[in-house]
Amino acid sequence: MFNKKSIVVGFAAVLVSGVVIAAPVHNTNITEDEVRQAQEAWGAALIQISQDYSEGGLAKAKATAEAVLNQAYGYGHGPVLFKPTLATGETTFRITQEGALSYFVGDNPDFGDSGFALYGWQEYSFDNAAVYINGDLALTMGHVHLINEAGERTTVDKTWGFKKDDQGDLRIVLHHSSLPYTE
Amino acid sequence: MFNKKSIVVGFAAVLVSGVVIAAPVHNTNITEDEVRQAQEAWGAALIQISQDYSEGGLAKAKATAEAVLNQAYGYGHGPVLFKPTLATGETTFRITQEGALSYFVGDNPDFGDSGFALYGWQEYSFDNAAVYINGDLALTMGHVHLINEAGERTTVDKTWGFKKDDQGDLRIVLHHSSLPYTE
Amino acid sequence: MFNKKSIVVGFAAVLVSGVVIAAPVHNTNITEDEVRQAQEAWGAALIQISQDYSEGGLAKAKATAEAVLNQAYGYGHGPVLFKPTLATGETTFRITQEGALSYFVGDNPDFGDSGFALYGWQEYSFDNAAVYINGDLALTMGHVHLINEAGERTTVDKTWGFKKDDQGDLRIVLHHSSLPYTE
Amino acid sequence: MFNKKSIVVGFAAVLVSGVVIAAPVHNTNITEDEVRQAQEAWGAALIQISQDYSEGGLAKAKATAEAVLNQAYGYGHGPVLFKPTLATGETTFRITQEGALSYFVGDNPDFGDSGFALYGWQEYSFDNAAVYINGDLALTMGHVHLINEAGERTTVDKTWGFKKDDQGDLRIVLHHSSLPYTE
């Protein structure tokens, strides 16, 4: 489901005395392309969970959500700074994977979520206001747009932090989502 | 107004054959203490702007806000990912310093802000839900509490990204603030 | 054989309205202590290989050297910038683990090494001239002293680069060793 | 004398609902191209000092060397891990700019150097064995070849560490150079 990019080990051709020698280059940095792919993948995953819920019920949706969290989030390495759109009160921040799973598919009395990924999402797009790349970490901020089965459009203000791990996969370590301010 | 910490150039004592040699250590990393100091400084700056507005009017508040933005934000190095609490619509994201200044003190028809720092803030506290430190960049997520002259308390969900610059000063490069979700 | 330190996930106590909340802190940075431990471990490993060779012959020494390379070097993630003390000519740089293993224990006609770790090393010490820490990467430069069974002391000029991986283990990604210049 | 590259603030075109929005991208990472340019610049600077010495004597060579150290090395931010090719004994490591300047142009009784950059260098080339890029820091290891006025060729084993500063300029923070091992 997620496009992955390995750590780049490219080859730089060097011309020395008429002989071309290939120097291996190990590069741990995140690229802008990788960030955009990870942003695309997040939306595709959300829609997949919605579709799996529609076709296979909660069990299927939950299995997909778990796979997404395992692959695309950094919970396996430590706490993730996750403030989901509709989370509030004492469960505003979902630092553990359990809290994140509950947010996406509900079914956990400790959090009382209805399951954001079960809302029948069908379309997704995003427009970044700015991107900040610093080593193996990239930050994005912008709007995310979602359209459900009824054709209703929801827009949120969203910040993501992506960390490239040792295998070259991007993982979400920061995710702050909020509804637009209304006066 | 801002507590600053220089790049650490410490000395590690090494015992070799009975002789202690001091090895200089150059360390560009952010520490947890520096992050907390920067978080404290942000609140102190906000209260200072409010106080300057009360005592010296808009001109004084604006001068202070400009100094704060110059010192504590990263606009001098490039775009800052800033989504202020009450910003919305086409001016949701304040990527430039002009937009940030307008948010804090208003007085700019291009943005139409009333000036968030002019609301008579008197007390400030924060509680981090989690902190993520990666090289010279640190991310925090948690609640920020503000109390105004009337004793009214406002709580926001806030994410910050701090980057340590070459002089050892922390600069905000990411700032996403939002009101708690209400059903 | 190697001291390991996990990624630090500490807890910062935050006092808010009289309630102490523990905020998990995820920190991927290398510390000076970890660097010194890795430097200690390198010497201990070299002496271990010498001892295993003395007690168990080449097979045992080679098995230990392989374990050391797997644990303490970064060959599993990509090329390592390794210029061993006595390597020269076309095999000066040992970018692959095969070349590094040959340098330490010989037994590989492609490189023709006599096996530097088989020289009966018994004591090891180092004194850093300077240390440079930048995120999850640390650089050291200084002298390394080795004493063999005959009590003869060898000193080399040595530069190391250590990278902290996702599991919190330090891995050598750079190693330049050279005999002191003699006029 | 040195090619500089600013911090990249590019623009990523984003297509949203038929409208192209340009998202500013702030990227602090070193690129392979920048590393090669810095390697080229080092050689050009060495040859320039030799030429200035030939044409303008020690004063001119020294002024150029100081300018090179100010621009291309990181002494302004802290200690540099510098082991020059011909340095030995108690002055093996040139952690301060004073020691580096002495190495290149001599004229300092505290170090007793003859001035490596005064040897009439006329040609320079390098071939990297491998390159390691990690955030704003890049490491290279390989051979450097120098040819003097008499057409004599000197080859050294060389490791460099380049750090990209806040202005987007690469600075040498690590430099280990050694003559090839001879049996």
XYZ file of C-alpha atoms in Angstrom:
732
model
C 0.000 0.000 0.000
C 2.862 2.310 0.713
C 5.444 3.248 -1.808
C 8.829 2.695 -0.270
C 12.157 4.096 -1.187
C 15.330 2.522 0.001
C 18.253 4.439 1.384
C 19.934 5.823 -1.688
C 23.167 4.091 -2.529
C 23.957 5.738 -5.816
C 27.107 5.726 -7.844
C 29.001 8.840 -8.756
C 31.202 8.423 -11.748
C 34.659 9.832 -11.206
C 37.097 10.309 -14.042
C 40.655 9.775 -12.911
C 43.468 9.493 -15.397
C 41.077 8.279 -18.021
C 39.569 5.597 -15.810
C 36.027 5.883 -14.577
C 35.655 4.748 -10.967
C 32.250 4.443 -9.386
C 32.112 5.806 -5.840
C 29.248 4.435 -3.774
C 27.211 7.161 -2.091
C 25.249 6.431 1.068
C 22.624 9.096 1.660
C 20.231 8.988 4.624
C 18.419 12.239 3.794
C 14.753 12.612 2.998
C 13.892 14.034 -0.405
C 10.944 16.176 -1.384
C 9.697 13.422 -3.677
C 9.677 10.919 -0.849
C 7.690 13.325 1.291
C 5.049 13.764 -1.380
C 4.840 10.001 -1.898
C 4.295 9.528 1.829
C 1.586 12.173 1.779
C -0.091 10.427 -1.144
C 0.188 7.105 0.643
C -1.504 8.418 3.768
C -4.599 9.386 1.807
C -4.655 6.131 -0.138
C -4.476 4.240 3.156
C -7.371 6.189 4.662
C -9.550 5.476 1.649
C -8.513 1.812 1.757
C -9.661 1.490 5.363
C -13.003 3.080 4.465
C -13.417 0.699 1.552
C -12.428 -2.337 3.619
C -14.984 -1.332 6.236
C -17.673 -1.064 3.598
C -16.777 -4.418 2.031
C -15.492 -6.462 4.946
C -16.784 -4.827 8.098
C -14.926 -3.703 11.182
C -12.585 -6.684 11.402
C -11.207 -6.058 7.938
C -10.964 -2.318 8.454
C -9.155 -2.830 11.747
C -6.631 -5.221 10.235
C -5.881 -2.731 7.488
C -5.569 0.128 9.980
C -3.125 -1.894 12.057
C -1.037 -2.625 8.980
C -1.052 1.065 8.066
C 0.026 2.104 11.563
C 2.789 -0.512 11.553
C 4.105 0.622 8.201
C 3.520 4.342 8.067
C 3.799 5.542 11.659
C 6.769 5.478 14.017
C 5.110 3.863 17.054
C 7.515 0.941 16.813
C 10.433 3.252 17.705
C 8.792 5.354 20.427
C 6.001 7.826 21.087
C 4.365 9.582 18.133
C 3.180 13.190 18.482
C -0.359 12.671 17.145
C -3.249 15.113 17.662
C -6.106 13.781 15.510
C -8.736 16.132 14.110
C -11.631 15.115 16.303
C -9.792 14.073 19.473
C -10.371 16.204 22.537
C -10.220 16.282 26.343
C -8.051 13.752 28.113
C -7.546 11.710 24.962
C -6.498 14.628 22.749
C -3.010 13.242 22.144
C -2.523 9.714 20.857
C 1.050 8.991 21.816
C 0.627 5.213 21.631
C -0.397 3.016 18.734
C -3.431 1.821 20.690
C -4.754 5.380 20.806
C -4.103 5.901 17.114
C -5.843 2.655 16.153
C -8.845 3.634 18.245
C -9.018 7.001 16.517
C -9.102 5.439 13.058
C -11.467 2.505 13.669
C -12.976 3.016 17.137
C -13.948 -0.136 19.033
C -11.996 0.820 22.160
C -13.921 1.931 25.267
C -10.802 3.594 26.702
C -11.021 6.250 24.007
C -14.655 6.228 22.905
C -13.907 7.075 19.261
C -16.415 6.507 16.492
C -13.637 5.673 14.013
C -12.565 8.464 11.679
C -11.480 6.113 8.895
C -14.891 4.471 8.762
C -16.671 7.582 7.445
C -16.771 6.383 3.841
C -13.908 8.485 2.496
C -13.587 8.244 -1.251
C -11.340 11.062 -2.401
C -8.304 12.745 -0.951
C -6.050 15.598 -1.946
C -3.617 17.912 -0.185
C -1.924 21.201 -0.822
C 1.193 22.039 1.148
C 1.635 25.584 2.363
C 5.316 24.902 3.091
C 7.759 22.036 3.519
C 10.776 21.939 5.830
C 13.454 19.283 5.236
C 16.168 18.734 7.862
C 18.265 15.596 7.462
C 16.153 12.468 7.768
C 13.181 14.471 9.052
C 10.677 16.436 6.975
C 7.827 18.651 8.109
C 4.826 19.634 6.018
C 1.977 22.017 6.737
C -1.081 22.636 4.619
C -4.656 21.703 3.831
C -5.982 18.199 3.402
C -9.282 17.686 1.616
C -11.481 14.618 1.989
C -14.700 13.755 0.163
C -17.104 11.115 1.478
C -19.687 8.896 -0.253
C -22.265 11.662 -0.088
C -19.896 13.976 -1.932
C -19.393 16.150 1.123
C -16.009 17.809 1.372
C -14.072 18.190 4.636
C -10.950 20.334 4.820
C -8.500 20.212 7.717
C -5.349 22.105 8.664
C -2.641 19.458 8.877
C 0.978 19.244 9.968
C 3.043 16.110 9.434
C 6.523 15.095 10.497
C 8.113 12.245 8.532
C 11.247 10.450 9.686
C 13.233 8.231 7.306
C 14.236 5.046 9.083
C 17.288 2.814 8.596
C 15.475 0.808 5.918
C 14.748 3.973 3.961
C 11.034 4.006 4.802
C 9.297 7.193 5.868
C 7.395 7.050 9.144
C 5.020 9.618 10.600
C 6.398 10.809 13.941
C 4.290 13.977 14.137
C 0.692 14.524 13.040
C -1.367 17.519 14.116
C -4.737 17.845 12.452
C -7.402 20.438 13.259
C -10.636 21.779 11.844
C -10.389 25.296 10.413
C -11.126 28.029 12.937
C -14.620 29.441 12.641
C -15.592 32.695 14.227
C 13.847 38.214 26.864
C 14.975 34.872 25.494
C 17.243 32.558 27.315
C 19.971 31.542 24.956
C 22.363 28.636 25.062
C 25.453 28.548 22.978
C 26.623 25.584 20.973
C 28.179 23.323 23.564
C 31.926 23.169 23.391
C 32.646 21.123 26.466
C 35.777 19.394 27.603
C 35.999 15.686 28.182
C 38.779 14.703 30.513
C 40.780 11.772 29.189
C 43.223 9.893 31.337
C 46.148 8.632 29.299
C 49.218 7.250 30.968
C 48.533 9.323 34.021
C 48.109 12.562 32.095
C 44.736 14.242 31.840
C 44.119 15.705 28.403
C 41.084 17.829 27.724
C 39.419 17.037 24.402
C 37.187 19.800 23.059
C 33.727 18.564 22.137
C 31.631 20.395 19.570
C 27.969 19.408 19.862
C 25.263 20.888 17.633
C 22.382 18.893 19.135
C 19.342 20.299 20.884
C 18.812 19.243 24.481
C 15.560 18.743 26.338
C 16.459 21.600 28.687
C 16.928 23.989 25.793
C 13.546 22.997 24.402
C 11.813 23.708 27.710
C 13.598 27.053 28.001
C 12.407 27.985 24.514
C 8.865 26.993 25.447
C 9.076 29.134 28.586
C 10.461 32.019 26.559
C 7.589 31.903 24.094
C 5.046 32.428 26.847
C 7.086 35.152 28.505
C 7.294 36.945 25.159
C 3.541 36.752 24.590
C 2.844 38.223 28.027
C 5.449 40.919 27.404
C 3.711 42.000 24.208
C 0.378 42.169 26.046
C 1.959 44.243 28.798
C 3.708 46.561 26.349
C 0.401 47.099 24.570
C -1.281 47.968 27.840
C 1.485 50.355 28.884
C 2.798 51.724 25.594
C 0.100 51.156 23.010
C 0.305 49.484 19.633
C 3.645 50.982 18.607
C 5.399 49.545 21.622
C 3.665 46.164 21.305
C 4.563 45.973 17.627
C 8.213 46.749 18.274
C 8.353 44.006 20.881
C 6.595 41.534 18.607
C 9.076 42.260 15.825
C 11.966 41.672 18.197
C 10.408 38.390 19.322
C 9.905 37.210 15.749
C 13.485 38.157 14.855
C 14.899 36.291 17.824
C 12.647 33.329 18.353
C 11.366 32.394 14.901
C 13.274 31.172 11.848
C 11.877 33.592 9.251
C 15.372 34.939 8.653
C 16.438 31.592 7.191
C 13.340 30.734 5.143
C 9.632 29.985 5.413
C 8.191 29.036 8.798
C 5.360 26.505 9.019
C 2.996 28.587 11.199
C -0.731 27.895 11.618
C -1.920 30.281 14.343
C -4.884 29.400 16.530
C -7.385 31.855 15.110
C -6.161 32.086 11.508
C -8.472 30.725 8.846
C -9.358 30.833 5.153
C -6.789 32.127 2.705
C -4.569 33.451 5.471
C -4.530 30.238 7.521
C -0.788 29.706 7.098
C 1.671 32.462 7.982
C 4.749 31.412 6.072
C 6.271 34.902 6.107
C 7.233 37.130 9.017
C 4.774 39.768 7.845
C 1.915 37.325 8.323
C 3.169 36.291 11.737
C 3.532 39.896 12.898
C 0.008 40.647 11.740
C -1.322 37.671 13.678
C 0.259 38.824 16.910
C -0.448 42.567 16.742
C -2.856 43.094 13.844
C -2.632 46.451 12.060
C -2.280 44.903 8.591
C -5.231 45.084 6.176
C -3.809 42.215 4.096
C -4.565 39.802 6.932
C -7.323 41.500 8.930
C -6.151 40.156 12.297
C -7.273 41.675 15.599
C -3.877 40.878 17.205
C -3.734 37.768 19.346
C -0.953 39.098 21.592
C -2.990 42.177 22.491
C -5.635 40.232 24.437
C -4.214 41.083 27.852
C -2.466 37.771 28.532
C -1.109 37.573 32.052
C -0.294 33.949 32.757
C 1.041 31.108 30.692
C 1.799 27.454 31.255
C 2.239 24.394 29.089
C 2.232 20.646 29.482
C 3.911 18.558 26.839
C 2.247 15.337 25.794
C 5.457 14.193 24.091
C 8.778 15.541 22.850
C 10.749 14.309 19.825
C 14.413 15.285 19.519
C 16.268 14.626 16.256
C 19.649 16.308 15.871
C 19.328 20.081 15.911
C 15.546 19.883 15.585
C 13.043 19.231 18.365
C 9.280 18.773 18.174
C 6.852 19.228 21.033
C 3.130 18.582 21.256
C 0.832 19.377 24.133
C -1.503 21.861 25.747
C -0.802 25.537 26.267
C -2.847 27.459 28.824
C -3.292 31.229 28.808
C -5.080 33.412 31.352
C -6.167 36.963 30.533
C -6.809 40.034 32.704
C -10.336 38.885 33.448
C -8.994 35.601 34.740
C -10.412 33.666 31.819
C -8.452 30.599 30.810
C -7.872 29.555 27.199
C -6.344 26.185 26.339
C -5.000 25.303 22.902
C -3.533 22.191 21.295
C -0.044 23.200 20.209
C 2.803 21.709 18.209
C 6.174 23.398 17.965
C 9.300 22.662 15.968
C 12.521 24.250 17.253
C 15.718 24.378 15.204
C 19.069 25.174 16.820
C 21.002 27.570 14.632
C 24.767 27.994 14.144
C 24.914 30.436 17.057
C 23.282 27.909 19.356
C 19.949 29.735 19.523
C 16.674 27.869 19.152
C 14.294 29.155 16.494
C 10.689 28.172 15.886
C 10.382 26.692 12.388
C 7.037 24.981 12.970
C 4.046 26.172 15.008
C 0.595 24.635 14.700
C -1.945 25.864 17.212
C -5.638 24.965 17.301
C -8.620 25.250 19.598
C -9.752 21.967 21.141
C -12.334 20.111 19.109
C -15.865 20.543 20.398
C -18.687 18.271 19.350
C 31.057 -7.649 23.809
C 29.633 -4.242 22.946
C 27.876 -2.003 25.374
C 24.637 -0.911 23.826
C 22.427 1.981 24.647
C 18.874 2.152 23.469
C 17.263 5.209 21.987
C 16.483 7.350 24.988
C 12.832 7.532 25.840
C 12.981 9.492 29.052
C 10.283 11.152 31.032
C 10.238 14.835 31.748
C 8.165 15.743 34.752
C 5.887 18.703 34.075
C 4.112 20.504 36.861
C 0.756 21.832 35.728
C -1.756 23.131 38.225
C -0.256 20.990 40.909
C -0.382 17.798 38.872
C 2.789 16.136 37.651
C 2.442 14.762 34.144
C 5.180 12.662 32.616
C 5.929 13.567 28.998
C 7.718 10.854 27.030
C 10.802 12.137 25.237
C 12.117 10.396 22.148
C 15.714 11.387 21.455
C 17.703 9.987 18.537
C 20.891 11.954 19.241
C 24.287 10.507 20.079
C 25.768 11.473 23.421
C 29.397 11.926 24.326
C 29.160 8.995 26.748
C 27.908 6.696 24.037
C 30.799 7.723 21.796
C 33.354 6.922 24.484
C 31.690 3.571 25.156
C 31.885 2.730 21.460
C 35.547 3.709 21.428
C 36.183 1.485 24.445
C 34.284 -1.345 22.803
C 36.384 -1.172 19.643
C 39.577 -1.771 21.593
C 38.042 -4.549 23.668
C 36.927 -6.251 20.466
C 40.384 -6.041 18.901
C 41.971 -7.616 21.981
C 39.272 -10.287 22.014
C 40.063 -11.289 18.448
C 43.772 -11.519 19.304
C 42.984 -13.649 22.334
C 40.612 -15.904 20.390
C 43.293 -16.403 17.756
C 45.786 -17.360 20.410
C 43.404 -19.776 22.104
C 41.238 -21.048 19.283
C 43.111 -20.422 16.070
C 42.026 -18.658 12.921
C 38.527 -20.109 12.802
C 37.664 -18.745 16.211
C 39.284 -15.381 15.529
C 37.419 -15.079 12.248
C 34.068 -15.867 13.843
C 34.667 -13.201 16.461
C 35.764 -10.664 13.851
C 32.623 -11.325 11.837
C 30.486 -10.803 14.925
C 32.319 -7.550 15.662
C 31.833 -6.278 12.125
C 28.139 -7.191 12.224
C 27.597 -5.412 15.497
C 29.916 -2.460 15.486
C 30.223 -1.420 11.830
C 27.589 -0.116 9.452
C 28.187 -2.467 6.504
C 24.655 -3.812 6.865
C 23.258 -0.416 5.837
C 25.694 0.503 3.048
C 29.331 1.239 2.303
C 31.645 2.091 5.186
C 34.446 4.623 4.687
C 37.290 2.490 6.090
C 41.003 3.162 5.491
C 42.874 0.689 7.728
C 46.330 1.523 9.045
C 48.341 -0.892 6.918
C 46.167 -1.026 3.789
C 47.682 0.405 0.632
C 47.522 0.390 -3.159
C 44.380 -0.838 -4.842
C 42.984 -2.233 -1.614
C 43.514 0.923 0.458
C 39.819 1.476 1.086
C 37.676 -1.293 2.526
C 34.197 -0.202 1.553
C 32.719 -3.690 1.912
C 32.558 -5.989 4.925
C 34.589 -8.606 3.042
C 37.497 -6.184 2.798
C 37.228 -5.234 6.443
C 37.163 -8.866 7.563
C 40.237 -9.592 5.477
C 42.059 -6.662 7.048
C 41.399 -7.895 10.575
C 42.012 -11.645 10.113
C 43.528 -12.108 6.661
C 42.805 -15.415 4.912
C 41.536 -13.768 1.722
C 43.720 -13.877 -1.427
C 41.810 -10.950 -2.957
C 43.332 -8.631 -0.379
C 46.519 -10.386 0.760
C 46.310 -9.124 4.353
C 48.270 -10.741 7.183
C 45.470 -9.990 9.662
C 45.932 -6.927 11.854
C 43.847 -8.311 14.740
C 46.031 -11.421 14.965
C 49.118 -9.535 16.157
C 48.669 -10.448 19.819
C 47.211 -7.170 21.032
C 46.853 -7.035 24.783
C 46.318 -3.431 25.774
C 44.475 -0.543 24.223
C 43.920 3.086 25.064
C 42.921 6.202 23.188
C 43.053 9.933 23.653
C 40.736 12.105 21.632
C 42.089 15.359 20.265
C 38.545 16.543 19.535
C 35.006 15.227 19.203
C 32.293 16.535 16.868
C 28.673 15.564 17.544
C 26.000 16.307 14.940
C 22.630 14.637 15.446
C 22.934 10.856 15.297
C 26.497 11.075 13.952
C 29.660 11.645 15.963
C 33.225 12.136 14.757
C 36.347 11.594 16.840
C 40.006 12.222 16.054
C 42.984 11.371 18.175
C 45.648 8.837 19.035
C 45.082 5.139 19.623
C 47.747 3.146 21.472
C 48.131 -0.624 21.228
C 50.527 -2.870 23.132
C 51.313 -6.393 21.966
C 52.510 -9.530 23.803
C 56.097 -8.394 23.562
C 55.194 -5.159 25.265
C 55.789 -3.150 22.097
C 53.658 -0.059 21.761
C 52.116 1.098 18.469
C 50.441 4.488 18.158
C 48.210 5.459 15.255
C 46.365 8.617 14.186
C 42.722 7.642 14.060
C 39.456 9.186 12.956
C 36.126 7.509 13.596
C 32.591 8.290 12.553
C 29.816 6.673 14.613
C 26.183 6.597 13.513
C 23.405 5.752 15.962
C 20.940 3.392 14.326
C 17.191 2.994 14.873
C 17.814 0.463 17.651
C 20.032 2.948 19.482
C 23.275 1.106 18.681
C 26.326 2.988 17.486
C 27.872 1.780 14.250
C 31.184 2.781 12.701
C 30.534 4.345 9.297
C 33.927 6.053 8.996
C 37.337 4.810 10.097
C 40.593 6.351 8.894
C 43.719 5.045 10.594
C 47.291 5.952 9.694
C 50.791 5.589 11.080
C 52.325 8.828 12.350
C 54.257 10.732 9.718
C 58.012 10.263 9.988
C 60.428 12.574 8.292
C 37.358 31.388 -4.826
C 34.754 29.045 -3.405
C 31.582 28.089 -5.135
C 28.756 28.619 -2.736
C 25.288 27.235 -2.732
C 22.573 28.777 -0.666
C 20.097 26.838 1.408
C 17.625 25.550 -1.127
C 14.292 27.263 -0.972
C 12.635 25.709 -3.982
C 9.053 25.709 -5.061
C 7.025 22.575 -5.480
C 4.092 23.002 -7.755
C 0.934 21.457 -6.337
C -2.143 20.923 -8.450
C -5.302 21.322 -6.387
C -8.683 21.554 -8.041
C -7.078 22.892 -11.160
C -5.125 25.600 -9.366
C -1.363 25.433 -9.139
C -0.072 26.553 -5.764
C 3.632 26.942 -5.153
C 4.750 25.557 -1.793
C 8.063 26.918 -0.557
C 10.483 24.174 0.450
C 13.227 24.854 2.979
C 15.922 22.170 2.770
C 19.030 22.224 4.968
C 20.542 18.998 3.588
C 23.849 18.651 1.803
C 23.740 17.329 -1.737
C 26.307 15.203 -3.531
C 26.890 18.030 -6.003
C 27.706 20.458 -3.223
C 30.177 17.996 -1.758
C 31.995 17.620 -5.061
C 32.082 21.391 -5.519
C 33.611 21.777 -2.063
C 36.203 19.138 -2.926
C 37.010 20.960 -6.154
C 37.255 24.235 -4.275
C 39.741 22.828 -1.762
C 42.179 21.930 -4.525
C 41.715 25.228 -6.323
C 42.456 27.031 -3.059
C 45.642 25.038 -2.457
C 46.917 25.835 -5.934
C 45.981 29.484 -5.456
C 48.072 29.714 -2.295
C 51.031 28.150 -4.104
C 50.644 30.597 -6.957
C 50.285 33.584 -4.633
C 53.435 32.503 -2.841
C 55.289 32.285 -6.121
C 54.063 35.692 -7.301
C 53.629 37.671 -4.097
C 55.725 35.965 -1.457
C 54.771 34.746 1.995
C 52.608 37.737 2.922
C 50.326 37.203 -0.046
C 50.193 33.445 0.433
C 49.367 33.877 4.094
C 46.549 36.311 3.383
C 45.053 33.893 0.894
C 45.407 30.974 3.299
C 43.632 32.936 6.011
C 40.796 33.754 3.640
C 40.532 30.093 2.678
C 40.429 28.969 6.302
C 37.795 31.588 7.116
C 35.606 30.544 4.232
C 36.093 26.825 3.847
C 36.793 25.523 7.345
C 34.579 25.533 10.429
C 37.001 27.065 12.937
C 34.630 29.981 13.424
C 32.077 27.651 15.014
C 34.379 25.473 17.138
C 37.240 22.988 16.953
C 38.007 21.313 13.624
C 39.213 17.695 13.536
C 42.268 18.252 11.300
C 45.168 15.794 10.941
C 47.346 17.173 8.131
C 49.463 14.851 6.013
C 52.859 15.815 7.363
C 51.955 16.768 10.926
C 53.347 14.553 13.683
C 54.233 14.385 17.355
C 52.650 16.867 19.714
C 51.330 18.993 16.876
C 49.672 16.138 14.972
C 46.157 17.529 15.380
C 45.363 21.098 14.358
C 42.188 21.791 16.278
C 42.587 25.570 16.084
C 42.803 27.844 13.064
C 46.266 28.991 14.160
C 47.557 25.433 13.804
C 45.904 25.007 10.424
C 47.327 28.272 9.111
C 50.788 27.241 10.265
C 50.453 23.920 8.477
C 49.593 25.562 5.161
C 52.063 28.481 5.176
C 54.457 27.879 8.095
C 55.925 30.985 9.719
C 54.905 29.957 13.236
C 57.597 28.755 15.685
C 54.974 27.051 17.865
C 54.433 24.461 15.156
C 57.628 24.509 13.088
C 55.910 23.769 9.785
C 57.565 24.392 6.431
C 54.223 25.300 4.833
C 52.536 22.576 2.815
C 50.742 24.991 0.497
C 54.007 26.640 -0.528
C 55.326 23.564 -2.353
C 54.452 24.853 -5.813
C 51.320 22.796 -6.383
C 49.980 23.128 -9.881
C 47.506 20.346 -10.443
C 44.950 18.631 -8.257
C 42.498 15.801 -8.669
C 40.628 13.457 -6.379
C 38.791 10.183 -6.600
C 36.328 9.300 -3.891
C 36.221 5.706 -2.692
C 32.890 6.370 -0.979
C 30.676 9.226 0.172
C 28.386 9.271 3.222
C 25.688 11.940 3.448
C 23.787 12.421 6.715
C 21.677 15.559 6.984
C 23.804 18.680 6.794
C 27.017 16.654 7.173
C 28.844 14.741 4.433
C 31.889 12.492 4.693
C 34.185 11.570 1.841
C 37.112 9.163 1.693
C 39.478 8.597 -1.191
C 42.696 9.543 -2.900
C 43.884 13.049 -3.580
C 46.578 13.618 -6.200
C 48.809 16.679 -6.352
C 51.402 17.583 -8.962
C 54.097 20.168 -8.305
C 56.125 22.425 -10.614
C 58.625 19.655 -11.249
C 55.819 17.402 -12.422
C 56.163 15.155 -9.391
C 52.974 13.507 -8.267
C 52.000 13.036 -4.619
C 49.037 10.885 -3.639
C 47.466 10.938 -0.176
C 44.669 9.032 1.552
C 42.158 11.672 2.557
C 38.975 11.853 4.595
C 36.848 15.006 4.736
C 33.810 15.991 6.727
C 31.760 18.901 5.351
C 29.069 20.674 7.354
C 26.515 22.936 5.667
C 26.036 26.073 7.731
C 22.977 28.305 8.145
C 24.015 30.378 5.139
C 24.158 27.272 2.969
C 27.973 27.226 2.762
C 29.914 24.014 3.239
C 32.649 24.080 5.872
C 35.311 21.468 6.558
C 34.893 20.192 10.117
C 36.965 17.020 9.643
C 40.112 16.497 7.583
C 42.372 13.469 8.000
C 45.161 13.185 5.463
C 47.919 10.569 5.448
C 50.632 9.262 3.176
C 49.990 5.787 1.778
C 51.363 2.992 3.925
C 54.620 1.570 2.636
C 55.931 -1.748 3.781
